[in-house]
Coordinates of C-alpha atoms and ligand atoms in Angstrom, one line a residue:
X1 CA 0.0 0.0 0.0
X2 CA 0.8 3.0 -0.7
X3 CA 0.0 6.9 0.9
X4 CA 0.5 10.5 -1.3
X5 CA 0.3 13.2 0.2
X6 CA -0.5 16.5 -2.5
X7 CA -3.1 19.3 -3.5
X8 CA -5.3 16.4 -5.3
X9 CA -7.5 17.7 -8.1
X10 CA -10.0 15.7 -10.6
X11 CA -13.4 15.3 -12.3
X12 CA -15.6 12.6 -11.3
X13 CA -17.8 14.3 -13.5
X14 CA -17.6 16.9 -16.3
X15 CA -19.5 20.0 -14.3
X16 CA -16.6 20.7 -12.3
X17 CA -13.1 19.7 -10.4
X18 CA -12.9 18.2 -7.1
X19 CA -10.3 19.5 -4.9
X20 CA -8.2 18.1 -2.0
X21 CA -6.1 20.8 -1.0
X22 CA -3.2 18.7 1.1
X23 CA -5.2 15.9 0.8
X24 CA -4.1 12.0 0.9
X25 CA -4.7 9.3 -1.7
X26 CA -4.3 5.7 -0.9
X27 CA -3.4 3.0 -3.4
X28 CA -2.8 -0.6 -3.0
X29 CA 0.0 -2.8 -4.2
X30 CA -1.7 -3.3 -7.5
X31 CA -1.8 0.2 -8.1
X32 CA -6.1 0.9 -7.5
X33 CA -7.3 3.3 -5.5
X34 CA -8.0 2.9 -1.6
X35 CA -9.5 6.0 -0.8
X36 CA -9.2 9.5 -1.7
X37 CA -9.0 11.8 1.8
X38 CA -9.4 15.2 3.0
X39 CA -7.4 14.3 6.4
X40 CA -5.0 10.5 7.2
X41 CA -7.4 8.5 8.1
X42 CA -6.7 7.8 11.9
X43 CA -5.7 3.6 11.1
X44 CA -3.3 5.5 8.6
X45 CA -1.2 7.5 11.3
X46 CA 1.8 6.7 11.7
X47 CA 2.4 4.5 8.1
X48 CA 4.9 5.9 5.3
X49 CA 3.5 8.4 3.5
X50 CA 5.4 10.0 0.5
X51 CA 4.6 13.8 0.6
X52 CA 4.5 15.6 -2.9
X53 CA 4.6 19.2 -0.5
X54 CA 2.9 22.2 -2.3
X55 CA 2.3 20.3 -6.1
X56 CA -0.5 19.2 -7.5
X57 CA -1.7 15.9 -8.1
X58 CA -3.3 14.8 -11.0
X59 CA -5.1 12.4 -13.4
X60 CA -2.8 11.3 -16.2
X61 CA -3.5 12.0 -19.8
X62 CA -5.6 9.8 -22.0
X63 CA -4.6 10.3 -25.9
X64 CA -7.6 8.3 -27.4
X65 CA -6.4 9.0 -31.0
X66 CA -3.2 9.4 -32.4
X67 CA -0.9 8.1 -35.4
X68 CA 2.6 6.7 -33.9
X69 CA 3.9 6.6 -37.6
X70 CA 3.5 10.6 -38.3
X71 CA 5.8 11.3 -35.4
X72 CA 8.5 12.2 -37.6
X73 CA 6.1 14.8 -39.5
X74 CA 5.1 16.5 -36.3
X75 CA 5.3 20.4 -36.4
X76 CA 5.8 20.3 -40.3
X77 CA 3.3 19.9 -43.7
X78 CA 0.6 21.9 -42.5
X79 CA -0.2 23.6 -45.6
X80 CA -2.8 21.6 -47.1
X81 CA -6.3 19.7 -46.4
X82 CA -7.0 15.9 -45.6
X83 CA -6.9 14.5 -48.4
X84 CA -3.7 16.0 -50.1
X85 CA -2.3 16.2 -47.1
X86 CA -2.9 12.5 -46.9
X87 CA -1.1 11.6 -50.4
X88 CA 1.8 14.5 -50.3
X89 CA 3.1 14.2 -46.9
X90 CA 1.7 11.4 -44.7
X91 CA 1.1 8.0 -46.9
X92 CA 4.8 8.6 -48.2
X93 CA 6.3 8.9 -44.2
X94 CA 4.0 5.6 -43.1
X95 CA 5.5 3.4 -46.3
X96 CA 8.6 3.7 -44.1
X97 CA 7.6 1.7 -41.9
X98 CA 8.4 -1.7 -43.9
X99 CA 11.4 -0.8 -42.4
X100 CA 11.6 -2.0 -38.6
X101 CA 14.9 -0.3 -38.3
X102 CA 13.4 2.8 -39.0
X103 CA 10.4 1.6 -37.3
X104 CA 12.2 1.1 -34.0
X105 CA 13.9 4.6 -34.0
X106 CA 10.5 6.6 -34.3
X107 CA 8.4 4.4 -31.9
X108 CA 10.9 4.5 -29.5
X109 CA 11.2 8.2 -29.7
X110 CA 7.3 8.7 -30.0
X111 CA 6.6 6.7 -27.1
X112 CA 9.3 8.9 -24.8
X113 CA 7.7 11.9 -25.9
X114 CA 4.3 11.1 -25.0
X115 CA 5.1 9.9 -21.9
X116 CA 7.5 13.3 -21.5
X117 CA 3.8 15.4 -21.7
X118 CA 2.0 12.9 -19.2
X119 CA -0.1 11.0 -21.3
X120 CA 0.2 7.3 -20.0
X121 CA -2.3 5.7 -22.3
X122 CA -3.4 5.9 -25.8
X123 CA -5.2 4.5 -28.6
X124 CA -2.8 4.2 -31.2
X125 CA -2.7 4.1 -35.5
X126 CA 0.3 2.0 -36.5
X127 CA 0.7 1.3 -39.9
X128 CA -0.1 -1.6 -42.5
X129 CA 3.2 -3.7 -41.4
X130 CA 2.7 -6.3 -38.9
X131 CA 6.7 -6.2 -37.6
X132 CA 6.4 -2.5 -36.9
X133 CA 3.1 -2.6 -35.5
X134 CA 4.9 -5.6 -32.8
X135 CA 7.3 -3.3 -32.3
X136 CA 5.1 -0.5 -31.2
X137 CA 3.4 -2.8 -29.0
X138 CA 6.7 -4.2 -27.4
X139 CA 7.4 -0.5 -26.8
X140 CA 4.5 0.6 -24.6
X141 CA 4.8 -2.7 -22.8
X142 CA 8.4 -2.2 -22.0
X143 CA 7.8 0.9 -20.8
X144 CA 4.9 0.1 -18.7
X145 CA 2.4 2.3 -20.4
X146 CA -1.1 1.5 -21.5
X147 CA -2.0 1.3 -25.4
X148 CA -4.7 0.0 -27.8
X149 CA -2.8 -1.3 -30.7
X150 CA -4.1 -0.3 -33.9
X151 CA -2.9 -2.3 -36.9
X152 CA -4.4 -0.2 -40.0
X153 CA -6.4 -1.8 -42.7
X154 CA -6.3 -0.4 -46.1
X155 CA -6.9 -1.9 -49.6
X156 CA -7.8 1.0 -52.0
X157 CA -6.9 4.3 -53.1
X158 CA -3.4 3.5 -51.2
X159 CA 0.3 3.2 -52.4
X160 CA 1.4 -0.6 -53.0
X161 CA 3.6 -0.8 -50.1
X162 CA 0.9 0.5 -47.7
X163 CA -1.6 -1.5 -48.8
X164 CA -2.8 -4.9 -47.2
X165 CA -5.9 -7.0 -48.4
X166 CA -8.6 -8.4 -46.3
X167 CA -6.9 -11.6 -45.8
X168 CA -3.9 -10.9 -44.5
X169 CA -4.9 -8.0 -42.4
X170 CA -6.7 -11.0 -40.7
X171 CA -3.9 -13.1 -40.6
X172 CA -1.7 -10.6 -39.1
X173 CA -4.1 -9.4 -37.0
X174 CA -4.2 -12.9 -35.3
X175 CA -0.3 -12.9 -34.8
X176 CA -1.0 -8.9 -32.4
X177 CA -4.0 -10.5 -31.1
X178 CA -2.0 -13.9 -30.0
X179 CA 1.3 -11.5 -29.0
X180 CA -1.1 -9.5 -26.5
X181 CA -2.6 -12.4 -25.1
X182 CA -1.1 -11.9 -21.4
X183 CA -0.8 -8.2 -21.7
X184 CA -2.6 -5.8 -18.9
X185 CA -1.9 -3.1 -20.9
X186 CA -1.2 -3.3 -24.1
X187 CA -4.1 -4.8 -26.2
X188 CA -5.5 -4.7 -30.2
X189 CA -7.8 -2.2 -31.4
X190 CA -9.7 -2.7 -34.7
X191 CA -8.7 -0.1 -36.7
X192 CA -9.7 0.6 -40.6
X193 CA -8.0 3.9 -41.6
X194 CA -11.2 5.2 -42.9
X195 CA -13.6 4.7 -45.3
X196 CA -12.2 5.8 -48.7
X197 CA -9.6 3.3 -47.9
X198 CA -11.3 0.6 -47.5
X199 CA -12.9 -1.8 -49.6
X200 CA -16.4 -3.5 -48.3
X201 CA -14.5 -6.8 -47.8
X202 CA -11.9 -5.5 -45.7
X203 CA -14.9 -3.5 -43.7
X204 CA -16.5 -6.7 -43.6
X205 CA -13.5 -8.4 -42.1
X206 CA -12.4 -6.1 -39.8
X207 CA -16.5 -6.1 -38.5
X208 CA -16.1 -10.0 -37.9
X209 CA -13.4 -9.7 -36.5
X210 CA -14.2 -6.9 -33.6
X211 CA -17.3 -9.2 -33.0
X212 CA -15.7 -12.7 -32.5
X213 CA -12.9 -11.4 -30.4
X214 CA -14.7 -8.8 -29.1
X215 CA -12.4 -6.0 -29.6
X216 CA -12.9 -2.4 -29.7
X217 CA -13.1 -0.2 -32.7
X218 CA -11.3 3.2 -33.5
X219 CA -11.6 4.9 -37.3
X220 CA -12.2 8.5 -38.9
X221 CA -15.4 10.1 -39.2
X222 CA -17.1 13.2 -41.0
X223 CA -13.3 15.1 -40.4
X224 CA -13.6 17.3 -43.7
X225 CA -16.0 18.1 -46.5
X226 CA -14.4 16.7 -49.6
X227 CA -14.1 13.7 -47.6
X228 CA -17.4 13.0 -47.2
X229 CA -18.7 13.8 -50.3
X230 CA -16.1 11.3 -51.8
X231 CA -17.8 9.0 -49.0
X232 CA -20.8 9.2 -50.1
X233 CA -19.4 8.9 -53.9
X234 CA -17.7 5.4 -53.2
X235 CA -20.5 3.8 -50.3
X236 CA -23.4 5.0 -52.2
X237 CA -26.4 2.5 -50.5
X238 CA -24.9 4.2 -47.1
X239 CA -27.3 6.4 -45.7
X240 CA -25.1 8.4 -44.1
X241 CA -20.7 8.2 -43.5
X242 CA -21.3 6.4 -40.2
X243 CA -24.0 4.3 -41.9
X244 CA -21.1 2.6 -43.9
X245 CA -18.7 1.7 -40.7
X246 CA -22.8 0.4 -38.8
X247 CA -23.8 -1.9 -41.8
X248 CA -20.1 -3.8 -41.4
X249 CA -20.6 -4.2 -37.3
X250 CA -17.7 -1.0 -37.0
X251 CA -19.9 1.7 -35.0
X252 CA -21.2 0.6 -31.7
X253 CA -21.3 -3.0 -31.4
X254 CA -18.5 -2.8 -29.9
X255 CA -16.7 0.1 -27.6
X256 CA -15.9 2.4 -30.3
X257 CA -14.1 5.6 -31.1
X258 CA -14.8 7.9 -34.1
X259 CA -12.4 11.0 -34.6
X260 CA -13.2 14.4 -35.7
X261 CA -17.0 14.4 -36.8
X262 CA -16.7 17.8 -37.3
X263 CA -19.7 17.5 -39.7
X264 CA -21.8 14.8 -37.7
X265 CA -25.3 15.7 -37.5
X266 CA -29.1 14.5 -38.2
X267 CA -29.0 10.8 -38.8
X268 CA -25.4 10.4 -38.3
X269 CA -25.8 12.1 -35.1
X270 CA -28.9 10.1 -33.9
X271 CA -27.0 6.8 -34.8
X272 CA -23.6 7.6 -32.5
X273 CA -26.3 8.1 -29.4
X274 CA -28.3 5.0 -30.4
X275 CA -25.1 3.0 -30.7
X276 CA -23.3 4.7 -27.9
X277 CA -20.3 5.6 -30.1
X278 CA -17.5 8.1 -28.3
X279 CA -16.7 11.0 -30.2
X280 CA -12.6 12.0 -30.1
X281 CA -12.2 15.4 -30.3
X282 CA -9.2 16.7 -32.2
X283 CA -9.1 20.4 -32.0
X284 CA -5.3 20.9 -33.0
X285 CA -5.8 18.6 -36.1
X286 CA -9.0 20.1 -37.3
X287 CA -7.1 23.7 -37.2
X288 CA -4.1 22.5 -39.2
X289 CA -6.0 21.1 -41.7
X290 CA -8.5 23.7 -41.9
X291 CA -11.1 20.6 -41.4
X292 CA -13.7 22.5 -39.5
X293 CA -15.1 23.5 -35.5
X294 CA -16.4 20.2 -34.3
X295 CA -20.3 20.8 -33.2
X296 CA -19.1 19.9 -29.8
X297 CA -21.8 21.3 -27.6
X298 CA -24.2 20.1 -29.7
X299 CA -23.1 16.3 -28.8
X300 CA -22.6 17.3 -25.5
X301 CA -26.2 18.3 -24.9
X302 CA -27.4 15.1 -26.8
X303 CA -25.5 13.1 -24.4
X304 CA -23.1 11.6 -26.8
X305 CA -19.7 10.8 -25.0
X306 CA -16.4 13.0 -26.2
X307 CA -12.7 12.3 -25.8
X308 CA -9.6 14.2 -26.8
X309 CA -7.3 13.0 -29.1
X310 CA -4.0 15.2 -30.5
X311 CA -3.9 13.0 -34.1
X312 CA -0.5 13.8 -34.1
X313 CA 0.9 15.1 -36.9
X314 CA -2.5 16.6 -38.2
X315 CA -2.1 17.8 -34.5
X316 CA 1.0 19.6 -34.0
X317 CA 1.9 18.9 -30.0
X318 CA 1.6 15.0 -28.3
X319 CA 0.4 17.3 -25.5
X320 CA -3.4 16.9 -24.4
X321 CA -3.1 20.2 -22.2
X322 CA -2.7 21.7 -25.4
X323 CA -5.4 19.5 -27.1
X324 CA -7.6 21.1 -24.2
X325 CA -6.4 24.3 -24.4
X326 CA -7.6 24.7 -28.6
X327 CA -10.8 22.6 -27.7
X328 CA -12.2 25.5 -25.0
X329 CA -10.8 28.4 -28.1
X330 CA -12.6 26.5 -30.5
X331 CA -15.8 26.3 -28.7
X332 CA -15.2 29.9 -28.1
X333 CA -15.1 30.6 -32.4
X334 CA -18.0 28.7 -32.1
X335 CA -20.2 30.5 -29.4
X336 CA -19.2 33.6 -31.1
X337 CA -19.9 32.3 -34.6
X338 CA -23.3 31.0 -33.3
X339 CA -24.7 34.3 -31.6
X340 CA -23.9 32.4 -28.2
X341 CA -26.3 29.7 -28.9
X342 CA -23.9 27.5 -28.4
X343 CA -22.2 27.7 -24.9
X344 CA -18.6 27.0 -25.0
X345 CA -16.8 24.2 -23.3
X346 CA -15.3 25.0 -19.5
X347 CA -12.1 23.7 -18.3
X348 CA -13.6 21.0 -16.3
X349 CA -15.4 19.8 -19.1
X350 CA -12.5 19.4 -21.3
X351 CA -10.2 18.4 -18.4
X352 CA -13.1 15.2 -17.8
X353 CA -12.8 14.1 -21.7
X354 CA -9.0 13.9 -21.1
X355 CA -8.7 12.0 -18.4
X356 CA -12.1 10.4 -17.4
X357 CA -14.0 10.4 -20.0
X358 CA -10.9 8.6 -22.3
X359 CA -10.1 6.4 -19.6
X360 CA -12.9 4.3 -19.8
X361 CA -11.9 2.6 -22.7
X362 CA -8.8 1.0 -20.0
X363 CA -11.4 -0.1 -18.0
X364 CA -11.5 2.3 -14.4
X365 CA -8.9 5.2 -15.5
X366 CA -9.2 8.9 -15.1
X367 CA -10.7 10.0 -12.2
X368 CA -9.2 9.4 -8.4
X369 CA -12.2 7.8 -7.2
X370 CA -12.1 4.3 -5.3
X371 CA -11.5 1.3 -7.5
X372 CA -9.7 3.8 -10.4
X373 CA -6.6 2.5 -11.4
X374 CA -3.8 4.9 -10.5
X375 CA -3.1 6.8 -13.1
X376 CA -1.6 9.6 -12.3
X377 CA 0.9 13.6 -12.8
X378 CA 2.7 15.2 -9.9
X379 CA 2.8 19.0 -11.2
X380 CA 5.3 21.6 -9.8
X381 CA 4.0 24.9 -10.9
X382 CA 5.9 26.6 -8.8
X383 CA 8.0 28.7 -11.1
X384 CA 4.5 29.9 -13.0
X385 CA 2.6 30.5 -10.2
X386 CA 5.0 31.6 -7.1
X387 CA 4.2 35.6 -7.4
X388 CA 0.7 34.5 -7.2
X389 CA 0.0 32.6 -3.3
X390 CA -3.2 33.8 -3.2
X391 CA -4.0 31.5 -6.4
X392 CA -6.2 28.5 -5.4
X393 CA -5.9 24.8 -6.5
X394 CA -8.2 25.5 -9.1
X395 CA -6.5 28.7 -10.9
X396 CA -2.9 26.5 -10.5
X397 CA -3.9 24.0 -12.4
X398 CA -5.7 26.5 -15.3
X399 CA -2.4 28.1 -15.3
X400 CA -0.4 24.8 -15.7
X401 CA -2.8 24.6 -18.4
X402 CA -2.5 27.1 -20.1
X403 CA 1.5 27.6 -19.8
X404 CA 2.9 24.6 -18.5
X405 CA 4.2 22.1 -20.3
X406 CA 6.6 18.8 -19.6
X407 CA 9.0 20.5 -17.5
X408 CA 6.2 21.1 -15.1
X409 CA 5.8 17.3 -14.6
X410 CA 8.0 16.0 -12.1
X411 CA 6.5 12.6 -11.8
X412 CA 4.2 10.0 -13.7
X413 CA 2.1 7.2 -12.6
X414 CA 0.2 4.5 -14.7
X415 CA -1.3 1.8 -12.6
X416 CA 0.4 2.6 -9.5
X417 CA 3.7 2.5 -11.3
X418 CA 5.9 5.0 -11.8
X419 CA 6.8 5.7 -15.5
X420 CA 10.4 7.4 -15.5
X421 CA 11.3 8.9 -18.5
X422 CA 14.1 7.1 -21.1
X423 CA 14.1 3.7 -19.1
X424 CA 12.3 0.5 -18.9
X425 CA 10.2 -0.3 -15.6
Ligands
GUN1 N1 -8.1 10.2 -42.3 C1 -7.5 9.1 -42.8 N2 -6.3 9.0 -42.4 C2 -6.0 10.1 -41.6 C3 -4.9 10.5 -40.9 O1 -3.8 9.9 -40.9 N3 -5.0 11.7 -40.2 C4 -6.2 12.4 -40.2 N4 -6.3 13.5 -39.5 N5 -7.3 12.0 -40.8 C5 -7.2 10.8 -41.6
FE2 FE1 -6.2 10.7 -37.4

């Protein structure tokens, strides 16, 4: 067992944060939450307790969509939309990745980084190539972090060398599933690239496949106009874009995650609530792409769940502050651009998609309550916030927001574990 001692902050739910100002959280040895305390309980006096002083403590980050094998492009190519940005700049980095050499170098590096800015578990893109995609996998599980494995699926409208076929997406698909087996935290996650990319056999696959081992699912959806209308062009029976990942079993039957859907609404909309599909919000992305303001709000009222996601490199930082950070602005454009008809996101909202909200596709992660698995970021803030003492918990962790970034993190938990940075646990 063990007992920290910190100013504790989360959201148990999205209306606002809970605070613990010197407060104690108790995890056992598996690394789940005891109890969450305003004072030591009095059978606790007396017992180690490792004191964090004047920081804050925490959730840790959930990324719940972002492509390992852009890393390299992060920060660069943002001068185009989706889908030449797709064929100029990102198709041509992923063929690389028939190279486990090269594959070893940017996973490696792409899995430091995001543990550097606190996220401690993602759902992941890979690529088309089984070897890198093991690789990947190996990597989070060396390091003790928690992953949903994505080996893509693509069969059309996709360079030779990134292109698989139905068959032996399955067949390689079996070798992740079979290398996971006895993982805790690494584990597959059906992933077609999107539709334009795959052909109805693969989708049909892919849909078998989620059902018979009952895996989760995690795609694109509605992320740009010309997108959609070339949807609509290639799936024509589909009522909708979501209506063509539903008739293959790939939206809701099981746990699934849909980026973007910056232009979900009407019947698209109706069938995320019915099938209880989690909207992943990627405001960075749908900036750089000049995609489009997410209707946010408007799934929020409806009751549809929303994660973050950074879709690095359409998203320019692995950082989810910053992911939160551009989704309150962009709710902002949108209140404004709506008369205020729309009203826009608040910290605690955004800060409950990150952690909670994200988490649950772990299982219990994200929030500090009892049972959660510990998952968790030790923030020294002191250096943004010393001429301010008056500040409460709250502000300090709005400013870390805001103007922190990695070097603010001083320590990183996933599962009870400590995550140290560069080394394998
Ligand atoms: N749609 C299909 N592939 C991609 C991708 O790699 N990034 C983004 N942002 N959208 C996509
Ligand atoms: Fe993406």
């Amino acid at each position: 067992m063990k007992i920290y001692k910190a100013n504790i902050l989360h959201t148990p739910s999205p209306e606002c944060f809970e605070v613990y100002r010197d407060g104690y959280i108790v995890v056992d040895d598996e690394g789940f939450i005891l109890g969450l305390h305003d004072t030591l309980p009095a059978d606790m006096e007396g017992m180690p307790i490792v004191d964090f002083g004047n920081r804050l403590l925490i959730p840790a980050m959930n990324d719940m969509h972002v492509h390992a094998p852009q890393y390299a492009n992060m920060g660069v190519a943002m001068d185009m939309e989706l889908i030449p940005w797709l064929n100029t700049y990102t198709f041509p980095e992923e063929e690389k990745f028939s190279n486990e050499e090269y594959a070893q170098t940017v996973y490696h590096a792409f899995v430091a980084e995001l543990c550097r800015q606190g996220t401690m578990r993602a759902a992941v893109f890979a690529t088309t190539h089984l070897p890198a995609t093991l690789c990947l996998a190996k990597t989070f599980d060396e390091t003790g972090m928690g992953a949903l494995i994505g080996l893509v699926g693509m069969d059309r409208h996709s360079p030779e060398s990134l292109t698989n076929t139905a068959q032996s997406w399955k067949a390689d698909m079996q070798q992740l599933i079979q290398s996971l087996t006895n993982k805790a935290m690494v584990k597959p996650i059906i992933t077609p690239r999107f539709i334009p990319s795959c052909t109805p056999e693969m989708l049909q696959r892919m849909g078998e496949m989620a059902a018979q081992y009952d895996l989760p699912v995690q795609s694109h959806l509605s992320e740009n106009k010309q997108e959609i209308a070339w949807v609509q062009q290639l799936e024509p029976h589909s009522t909708c874009y979501g209506d063509a990942y539903h008739r293959y079993g790939l939206f809701g039957q099981t746990p699934t995650l849909m980026a973007h859907c910056c232009y979900t609404e009407g019947e698209e909309l109706q069938l995320m609530r019915d099938n209880d599909v989690c909207v992943v919000h990627c405001p960075t992305s749908n900036c750089n792409l000049a995609s489009g303001i997410a209707p946010i709000r408007q799934f929020l009222q409806v009751g549809l769940r929303v994660a973050l996601g950074s879709d690095v490199a359409a998203g320019h930082h692995l950082s989810i502050f910053r992911v939160m950070q551009y989704a309150v602005q962009m709710s902002k454009l949108q209140y404004a651009l709506s008369d205020g008809k729309y009203p826009f996101l608040t910290l605690s909202e955004v800060f409950h998609m990150a952690t909670k909200q994200g988490g649950s596709f772990f299982g219990k992660v994200g929030s500090f309550e009892v049972g959660y698995a510990f998952d968790a970021l030790v923030i020294d803030d002191s250096d943004i916030n010393g001429m301010c003492p008056q500040m409460n918990c709250q502000q300090r962790l709005e400013r870390f927001i805001y103007l922190g970034d990695d070097r603010h993190i001083t320590h990183r938990f996933c599962q009870g574990k400590e995550i140290s940075l560069n080394s394998k646990h």
